[in-house]
XYZ file of C-alpha atoms in Angstrom:
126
model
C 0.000 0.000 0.000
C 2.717 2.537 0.963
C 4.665 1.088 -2.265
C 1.571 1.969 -4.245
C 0.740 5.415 -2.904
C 4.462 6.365 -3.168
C 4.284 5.359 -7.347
C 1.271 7.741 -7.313
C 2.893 10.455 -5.780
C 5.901 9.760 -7.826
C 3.861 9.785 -11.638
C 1.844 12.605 -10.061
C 5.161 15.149 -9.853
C 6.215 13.711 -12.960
C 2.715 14.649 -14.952
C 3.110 18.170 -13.154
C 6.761 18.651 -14.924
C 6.096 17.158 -18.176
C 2.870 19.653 -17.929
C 4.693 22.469 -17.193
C 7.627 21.985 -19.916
C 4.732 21.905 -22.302
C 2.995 25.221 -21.238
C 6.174 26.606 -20.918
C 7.067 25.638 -24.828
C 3.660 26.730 -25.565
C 3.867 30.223 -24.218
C 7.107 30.375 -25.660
C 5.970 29.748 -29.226
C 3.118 31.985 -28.675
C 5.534 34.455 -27.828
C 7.520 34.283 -31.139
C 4.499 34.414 -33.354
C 3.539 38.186 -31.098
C 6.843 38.737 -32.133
C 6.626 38.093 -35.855
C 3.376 39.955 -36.018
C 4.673 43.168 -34.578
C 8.115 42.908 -36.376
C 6.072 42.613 -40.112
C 3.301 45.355 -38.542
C 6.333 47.697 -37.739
C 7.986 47.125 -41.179
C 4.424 48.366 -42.519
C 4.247 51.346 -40.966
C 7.557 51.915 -41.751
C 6.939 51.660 -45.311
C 3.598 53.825 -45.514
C 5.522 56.578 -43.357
C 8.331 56.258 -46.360
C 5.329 56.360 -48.955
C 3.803 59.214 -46.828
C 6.804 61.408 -46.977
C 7.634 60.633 -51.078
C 3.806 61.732 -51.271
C 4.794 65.175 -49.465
C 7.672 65.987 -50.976
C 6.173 65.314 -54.310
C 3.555 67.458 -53.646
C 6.199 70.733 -52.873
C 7.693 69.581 -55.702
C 4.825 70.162 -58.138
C 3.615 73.135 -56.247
C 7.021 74.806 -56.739
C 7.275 73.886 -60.506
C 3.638 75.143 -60.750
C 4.504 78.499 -59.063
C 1.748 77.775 -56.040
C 2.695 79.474 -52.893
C 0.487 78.412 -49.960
C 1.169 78.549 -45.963
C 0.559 75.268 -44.264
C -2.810 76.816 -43.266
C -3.619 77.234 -46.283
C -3.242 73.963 -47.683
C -4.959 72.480 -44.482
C -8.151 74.370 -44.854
C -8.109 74.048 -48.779
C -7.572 69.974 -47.806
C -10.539 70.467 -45.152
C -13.315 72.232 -48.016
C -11.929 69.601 -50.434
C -12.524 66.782 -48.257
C -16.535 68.667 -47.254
C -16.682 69.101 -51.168
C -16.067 65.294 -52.292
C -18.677 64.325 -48.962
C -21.233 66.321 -50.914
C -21.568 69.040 -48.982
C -23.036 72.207 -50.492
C -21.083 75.146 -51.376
C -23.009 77.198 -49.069
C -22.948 74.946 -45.824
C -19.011 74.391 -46.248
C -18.861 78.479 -46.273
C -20.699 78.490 -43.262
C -18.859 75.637 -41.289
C -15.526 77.517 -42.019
C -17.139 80.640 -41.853
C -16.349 82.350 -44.724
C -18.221 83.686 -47.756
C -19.712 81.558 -50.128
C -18.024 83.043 -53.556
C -14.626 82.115 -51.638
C -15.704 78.433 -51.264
C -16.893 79.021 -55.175
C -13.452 80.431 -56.125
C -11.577 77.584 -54.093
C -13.692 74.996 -55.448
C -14.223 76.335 -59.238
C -11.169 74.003 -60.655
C -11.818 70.910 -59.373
C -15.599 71.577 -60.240
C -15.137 72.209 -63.870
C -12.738 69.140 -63.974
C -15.471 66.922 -62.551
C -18.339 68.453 -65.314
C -16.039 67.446 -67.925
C -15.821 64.190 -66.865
C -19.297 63.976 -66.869
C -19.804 64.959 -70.232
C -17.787 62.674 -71.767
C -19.641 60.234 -70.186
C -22.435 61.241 -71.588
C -21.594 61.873 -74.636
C -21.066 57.965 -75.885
């Protein structure tokens, strides 16, 4: 009886190591794959970031060719009525969200509208 208890308590500890290796490898592996995720997730962002800032400097590029001189408001709030203007928000509710008049939205607005009617019409047309 003491013989056979003893075995028990012997096969018990050994279960509770070989469980415990196991985990342990588990969690390990586990770990690795986190690790792989945010290594190829960081080497993403990396990329759009580079993408990002070819994007910009292209940008002053063309504006400097074109002869466009524009403060970094500037370009913010022109990107802002843009962005209200492509939602389809009228002329005159975009002039009063930025609080301005609505013949400067119209001015703003007037190349990227007449590029947009052409388009249409040559839709149209076939």
């Amino acid at each position: 009886m003491e013989w056979t208890l003893a075995g028990l308590f012997v096969i018990s500890a050994l279960l509770l190591i070989v469980s415990i290796l196991k985990s342990t490898r588990a969690a390990k592996a586990q770990h690795n794959q986190i690790d792989q995720i945010h290594i190829s997730i960081m080497e993403e962002i990396n990329a759009l970031q580079s993408s990002i800032r070819n994007i910009e400097l292209d940008q002053e590029v063309f504006m400097k060719e074109a002869g466009i001189h524009m403060s970094s408001e500037e370009k913010l709030f022109m990107r802002e009525v843009l962005d209200l203007y492509d939602r389809k928000y009228s002329i005159d509710s975009i002039a009063e969200m930025k609080n301005v008049s609505s013949s400067t939205i119209q001015e703003m607005l007037a190349p990227y509208q007449a590029m947009k009617d052409e388009g249409r019409k040559v839709a149209n047309e076939n």
